[in-house]
């Protein structure tokens, strides 16, 4: 493996951790709606490209509430792994789910960066995983907390990425017709570029495509 190797549908997996009401309430580092949209970009890209996906919550029934339904509904056959530990790597079911993907390149996103993302990331790095943290889909109690956590993660060997970057890295070529419309749907729903997509369709017709006229 190499960090110079692109993330692909065949070599990567993703874990989304603690996107729950109580955890969102503590987020002050980012606009919560931005995080809310960015985790959906990650989840919908994972579904579109058939990426092995692990979902986990902390104290779902006793404190933090359910994992956001906008993500869970994308994976109706997935068990959401509930834990008591801040560090999901301490949970045997989480470790089993990660190992079951068979992948060593792992994208992580979660709330909050300084604990529920950083703790398992450090342990996964020690276990030989390549960890990529979707920084714009994470959030923390303050910008300072988020930034210092990202600094520590980078120093430990994790790679910071963004949610759209991951989706684009999976797509690579707009002429990849089997996922083109799915990508456009994600951008329309969750990114500012969706405005341009809508405009191009209006101005040039529904045949408008970044893949050129052959695909359209």
mmCIF file of C-alpha atoms in Angstrom:
data_model
loop_
_atom_site.group_PDB
_atom_site.id
_atom_site.type_symbol
_atom_site.label_atom_id
_atom_site.label_comp_id
_atom_site.label_asym_id
_atom_site.label_seq_id
_atom_site.Cartn_x
_atom_site.Cartn_y
_atom_site.Cartn_z
ATOM 1 C CA UNK A 1 0.000 0.000 0.000
ATOM 2 C CA UNK A 2 1.021 3.574 -0.562
ATOM 3 C CA UNK A 3 -0.518 6.909 0.317
ATOM 4 C CA UNK A 4 0.318 7.925 -3.255
ATOM 5 C CA UNK A 5 -2.130 5.287 -4.454
ATOM 6 C CA UNK A 6 -5.575 6.692 -5.141
ATOM 7 C CA UNK A 7 -8.561 5.650 -3.072
ATOM 8 C CA UNK A 8 -10.757 3.454 -5.251
ATOM 9 C CA UNK A 9 -13.948 1.428 -4.935
ATOM 10 C CA UNK A 10 -11.758 -1.680 -4.767
ATOM 11 C CA UNK A 11 -9.187 -0.675 -2.159
ATOM 12 C CA UNK A 12 -10.987 1.497 0.402
ATOM 13 C CA UNK A 13 -13.587 1.226 3.127
ATOM 14 C CA UNK A 14 -15.252 3.801 5.347
ATOM 15 C CA UNK A 15 -16.346 4.102 8.966
ATOM 16 C CA UNK A 16 -18.845 6.767 10.047
ATOM 17 C CA UNK A 17 -18.967 7.303 13.775
ATOM 18 C CA UNK A 18 -21.443 8.963 16.161
ATOM 19 C CA UNK A 19 -23.504 11.187 13.880
ATOM 20 C CA UNK A 20 -26.129 11.469 16.610
ATOM 21 C CA UNK A 21 -28.224 14.338 18.033
ATOM 22 C CA UNK A 22 -26.296 14.725 21.291
ATOM 23 C CA UNK A 23 -22.987 14.791 19.455
ATOM 24 C CA UNK A 24 -24.194 17.350 16.907
ATOM 25 C CA UNK A 25 -25.248 19.591 19.801
ATOM 26 C CA UNK A 26 -21.635 19.927 20.889
ATOM 27 C CA UNK A 27 -20.313 20.935 17.465
ATOM 28 C CA UNK A 28 -19.061 24.528 17.468
ATOM 29 C CA UNK A 29 -16.105 24.180 15.094
ATOM 30 C CA UNK A 30 -18.212 24.105 11.934
ATOM 31 C CA UNK A 31 -21.656 25.056 10.765
ATOM 32 C CA UNK A 32 -23.547 21.890 11.737
ATOM 33 C CA UNK A 33 -25.466 21.918 8.467
ATOM 34 C CA UNK A 34 -22.165 21.758 6.560
ATOM 35 C CA UNK A 35 -21.115 18.665 8.525
ATOM 36 C CA UNK A 36 -24.634 17.256 8.086
ATOM 37 C CA UNK A 37 -24.337 17.590 4.294
ATOM 38 C CA UNK A 38 -20.749 16.404 4.067
ATOM 39 C CA UNK A 39 -21.360 13.140 5.892
ATOM 40 C CA UNK A 40 -24.193 12.493 3.453
ATOM 41 C CA UNK A 41 -21.755 13.043 0.573
ATOM 42 C CA UNK A 42 -19.505 10.391 2.111
ATOM 43 C CA UNK A 43 -22.335 7.963 2.778
ATOM 44 C CA UNK A 44 -24.004 8.375 -0.615
ATOM 45 C CA UNK A 45 -20.671 8.022 -2.407
ATOM 46 C CA UNK A 46 -20.000 4.864 -0.401
ATOM 47 C CA UNK A 47 -23.360 3.448 -1.413
ATOM 48 C CA UNK A 48 -22.985 4.505 -5.059
ATOM 49 C CA UNK A 49 -19.550 2.909 -5.412
ATOM 50 C CA UNK A 50 -20.373 -0.095 -3.210
ATOM 51 C CA UNK A 51 -17.738 0.766 -0.608
ATOM 52 C CA UNK A 52 -17.682 -1.446 2.522
ATOM 53 C CA UNK A 53 -19.190 0.754 5.234
ATOM 54 C CA UNK A 54 -19.130 0.554 9.033
ATOM 55 C CA UNK A 55 -21.592 2.592 11.118
ATOM 56 C CA UNK A 56 -21.287 3.076 14.865
ATOM 57 C CA UNK A 57 -22.996 4.975 17.678
ATOM 58 C CA UNK A 58 -22.198 5.695 21.306
ATOM 59 C CA UNK A 59 -24.831 5.239 24.035
ATOM 60 C CA UNK A 60 -27.648 5.340 21.506
ATOM 61 C CA UNK A 61 -30.496 4.438 23.856
ATOM 62 C CA UNK A 62 -29.223 5.905 27.105
ATOM 63 C CA UNK A 63 -27.888 9.297 26.050
ATOM 64 C CA UNK A 64 -26.899 10.256 22.511
ATOM 65 C CA UNK A 65 -29.852 9.202 20.353
ATOM 66 C CA UNK A 66 -29.929 7.317 17.041
ATOM 67 C CA UNK A 67 -27.519 7.629 14.136
ATOM 68 C CA UNK A 68 -28.885 10.199 11.683
ATOM 69 C CA UNK A 69 -31.554 8.453 9.588
ATOM 70 C CA UNK A 70 -30.404 10.129 6.356
ATOM 71 C CA UNK A 71 -27.367 7.841 6.486
ATOM 72 C CA UNK A 72 -28.837 4.726 8.106
ATOM 73 C CA UNK A 73 -31.597 4.532 5.500
ATOM 74 C CA UNK A 74 -28.949 4.184 2.795
ATOM 75 C CA UNK A 75 -27.735 0.943 4.384
ATOM 76 C CA UNK A 76 -30.887 -0.887 5.541
ATOM 77 C CA UNK A 77 -29.070 -4.213 5.979
ATOM 78 C CA UNK A 78 -26.261 -2.791 8.105
ATOM 79 C CA UNK A 79 -26.141 -3.220 11.846
ATOM 80 C CA UNK A 80 -25.263 0.044 13.574
ATOM 81 C CA UNK A 81 -22.698 -0.922 16.204
ATOM 82 C CA UNK A 82 -23.520 0.705 19.538
ATOM 83 C CA UNK A 83 -20.793 1.214 22.137
ATOM 84 C CA UNK A 84 -20.086 2.645 25.549
ATOM 85 C CA UNK A 85 -16.484 3.522 24.680
ATOM 86 C CA UNK A 86 -15.444 6.871 23.210
ATOM 87 C CA UNK A 87 -12.852 4.896 21.274
ATOM 88 C CA UNK A 88 -14.735 2.618 18.920
ATOM 89 C CA UNK A 89 -11.609 0.472 18.489
ATOM 90 C CA UNK A 90 -12.106 -0.781 22.051
ATOM 91 C CA UNK A 91 -15.370 -2.399 20.918
ATOM 92 C CA UNK A 92 -14.917 -5.953 19.643
ATOM 93 C CA UNK A 93 -17.844 -5.697 17.217
ATOM 94 C CA UNK A 94 -16.390 -2.571 15.648
ATOM 95 C CA UNK A 95 -12.999 -4.234 15.206
ATOM 96 C CA UNK A 96 -14.654 -7.280 13.650
ATOM 97 C CA UNK A 97 -16.644 -5.107 11.251
ATOM 98 C CA UNK A 98 -13.508 -3.250 10.185
ATOM 99 C CA UNK A 99 -11.584 -6.495 9.658
ATOM 100 C CA UNK A 100 -14.502 -8.026 7.749
ATOM 101 C CA UNK A 101 -14.198 -5.373 5.014
ATOM 102 C CA UNK A 102 -10.851 -6.847 4.013
ATOM 103 C CA UNK A 103 -9.569 -3.342 3.272
ATOM 104 C CA UNK A 104 -6.519 -1.579 4.699
ATOM 105 C CA UNK A 105 -7.285 1.917 3.413
ATOM 106 C CA UNK A 106 -9.943 3.371 5.700
ATOM 107 C CA UNK A 107 -11.756 6.682 5.517
ATOM 108 C CA UNK A 108 -13.026 7.931 8.880
ATOM 109 C CA UNK A 109 -15.586 10.590 9.696
ATOM 110 C CA UNK A 110 -17.291 11.307 12.971
ATOM 111 C CA UNK A 111 -18.262 13.510 15.881
ATOM 112 C CA UNK A 112 -16.143 14.646 17.647
ATOM 113 C CA UNK A 113 -12.739 14.908 16.002
ATOM 114 C CA UNK A 114 -10.736 14.994 19.246
ATOM 115 C CA UNK A 115 -12.109 11.734 20.623
ATOM 116 C CA UNK A 116 -14.437 9.579 18.557
ATOM 117 C CA UNK A 117 -12.380 10.130 15.394
ATOM 118 C CA UNK A 118 -8.855 10.528 16.708
ATOM 119 C CA UNK A 119 -8.853 7.645 19.198
ATOM 120 C CA UNK A 120 -9.778 4.843 16.742
ATOM 121 C CA UNK A 121 -7.642 6.461 14.058
ATOM 122 C CA UNK A 122 -4.538 6.247 16.245
ATOM 123 C CA UNK A 123 -5.258 2.627 17.108
ATOM 124 C CA UNK A 124 -5.949 1.727 13.481
ATOM 125 C CA UNK A 125 -2.672 3.329 12.418
ATOM 126 C CA UNK A 126 -0.878 1.183 15.006
ATOM 127 C CA UNK A 127 -2.615 -1.880 13.546
ATOM 128 C CA UNK A 128 -1.262 -1.130 10.078
ATOM 129 C CA UNK A 129 -4.267 0.575 8.486
ATOM 130 C CA UNK A 130 -3.900 3.613 6.236
ATOM 131 C CA UNK A 131 -6.280 6.170 7.711
ATOM 132 C CA UNK A 132 -7.842 9.031 5.773
ATOM 133 C CA UNK A 133 -9.859 11.530 7.812
ATOM 134 C CA UNK A 134 -12.642 13.436 6.065
ATOM 135 C CA UNK A 135 -11.984 16.649 7.964
ATOM 136 C CA UNK A 136 -14.965 18.626 6.673
ATOM 137 C CA UNK A 137 -17.360 15.865 7.734
ATOM 138 C CA UNK A 138 -16.036 15.985 11.305
ATOM 139 C CA UNK A 139 -16.754 18.523 14.019
ATOM 140 C CA UNK A 140 -15.728 19.365 17.555
ATOM 141 C CA UNK A 141 -16.411 21.575 20.555
ATOM 142 C CA UNK A 142 -14.324 24.367 19.047
ATOM 143 C CA UNK A 143 -12.239 25.103 15.974
ATOM 144 C CA UNK A 144 -9.162 24.866 18.189
ATOM 145 C CA UNK A 145 -10.159 21.366 19.286
ATOM 146 C CA UNK A 146 -10.791 20.256 15.706
ATOM 147 C CA UNK A 147 -7.595 21.782 14.309
ATOM 148 C CA UNK A 148 -5.313 20.468 17.034
ATOM 149 C CA UNK A 149 -6.844 17.019 16.616
ATOM 150 C CA UNK A 150 -6.246 17.132 12.871
ATOM 151 C CA UNK A 151 -2.665 18.263 13.520
ATOM 152 C CA UNK A 152 -2.094 15.304 15.823
ATOM 153 C CA UNK A 153 -3.664 12.901 13.344
ATOM 154 C CA UNK A 154 -1.457 14.157 10.511
ATOM 155 C CA UNK A 155 1.641 13.920 12.712
ATOM 156 C CA UNK A 156 0.679 10.325 13.513
ATOM 157 C CA UNK A 157 0.391 9.465 9.827
ATOM 158 C CA UNK A 158 -3.275 9.955 8.943
ATOM 159 C CA UNK A 159 -4.135 11.736 5.693
ATOM 160 C CA UNK A 160 -6.635 14.625 5.764
ATOM 161 C CA UNK A 161 -9.170 14.680 2.938
ATOM 162 C CA UNK A 162 -12.568 16.241 2.254
ATOM 163 C CA UNK A 163 -15.882 14.606 1.533
ATOM 164 C CA UNK A 164 -16.113 15.748 -2.083
ATOM 165 C CA UNK A 165 -12.482 14.853 -2.648
ATOM 166 C CA UNK A 166 -13.275 11.261 -1.695
ATOM 167 C CA UNK A 167 -16.284 11.155 -4.004
ATOM 168 C CA UNK A 168 -14.306 12.651 -6.894
ATOM 169 C CA UNK A 169 -11.413 10.276 -6.283
ATOM 170 C CA UNK A 170 -13.813 7.360 -6.597
ATOM 171 C CA UNK A 171 -15.368 8.730 -9.800
ATOM 172 C CA UNK A 172 -12.082 9.849 -11.463
ATOM 173 C CA UNK A 173 -13.619 10.229 -14.934
ATOM 174 C CA UNK A 174 -16.961 11.847 -15.757
ATOM 175 C CA UNK A 175 -17.249 9.353 -18.616
ATOM 176 C CA UNK A 176 -17.725 6.571 -16.047
ATOM 177 C CA UNK A 177 -21.368 6.342 -17.016
ATOM 178 C CA UNK A 178 -22.526 3.827 -14.414
ATOM 179 C CA UNK A 179 -21.974 6.314 -11.579
ATOM 180 C CA UNK A 180 -22.209 9.664 -13.396
ATOM 181 C CA UNK A 181 -25.850 10.447 -12.630
ATOM 182 C CA UNK A 182 -25.446 9.257 -9.061
ATOM 183 C CA UNK A 183 -22.564 11.684 -8.598
ATOM 184 C CA UNK A 184 -24.615 14.491 -10.093
ATOM 185 C CA UNK A 185 -27.435 13.681 -7.678
ATOM 186 C CA UNK A 186 -25.027 13.901 -4.728
ATOM 187 C CA UNK A 187 -23.653 17.256 -5.893
ATOM 188 C CA UNK A 188 -27.127 18.650 -6.558
ATOM 189 C CA UNK A 189 -28.327 17.664 -3.092
ATOM 190 C CA UNK A 190 -25.328 18.498 -0.925
ATOM 191 C CA UNK A 191 -22.873 20.910 -2.555
ATOM 192 C CA UNK A 192 -22.864 24.491 -3.856
ATOM 193 C CA UNK A 193 -21.787 23.108 -7.244
ATOM 194 C CA UNK A 194 -25.248 21.610 -7.495
ATOM 195 C CA UNK A 195 -26.446 25.087 -8.475
ATOM 196 C CA UNK A 196 -24.168 24.988 -11.527
ATOM 197 C CA UNK A 197 -25.370 21.499 -12.408
ATOM 198 C CA UNK A 198 -28.959 22.701 -12.384
ATOM 199 C CA UNK A 199 -28.055 25.786 -14.445
ATOM 200 C CA UNK A 200 -26.195 23.775 -17.072
ATOM 201 C CA UNK A 201 -29.138 21.416 -17.446
ATOM 202 C CA UNK A 202 -31.448 24.417 -17.823
ATOM 203 C CA UNK A 203 -29.218 26.320 -20.252
ATOM 204 C CA UNK A 204 -27.959 23.436 -22.370
ATOM 205 C CA UNK A 205 -30.710 20.882 -21.914
ATOM 206 C CA UNK A 206 -30.875 17.646 -19.980
ATOM 207 C CA UNK A 207 -28.228 16.213 -22.319
ATOM 208 C CA UNK A 208 -25.625 18.546 -20.744
ATOM 209 C CA UNK A 209 -22.822 16.418 -19.297
ATOM 210 C CA UNK A 210 -19.296 16.936 -17.998
ATOM 211 C CA UNK A 211 -18.475 13.676 -19.749
ATOM 212 C CA UNK A 212 -19.069 15.216 -23.168
ATOM 213 C CA UNK A 213 -21.636 14.571 -25.838
ATOM 214 C CA UNK A 214 -20.891 10.842 -26.224
ATOM 215 C CA UNK A 215 -22.208 10.107 -22.744
ATOM 216 C CA UNK A 216 -25.020 12.630 -22.875
#
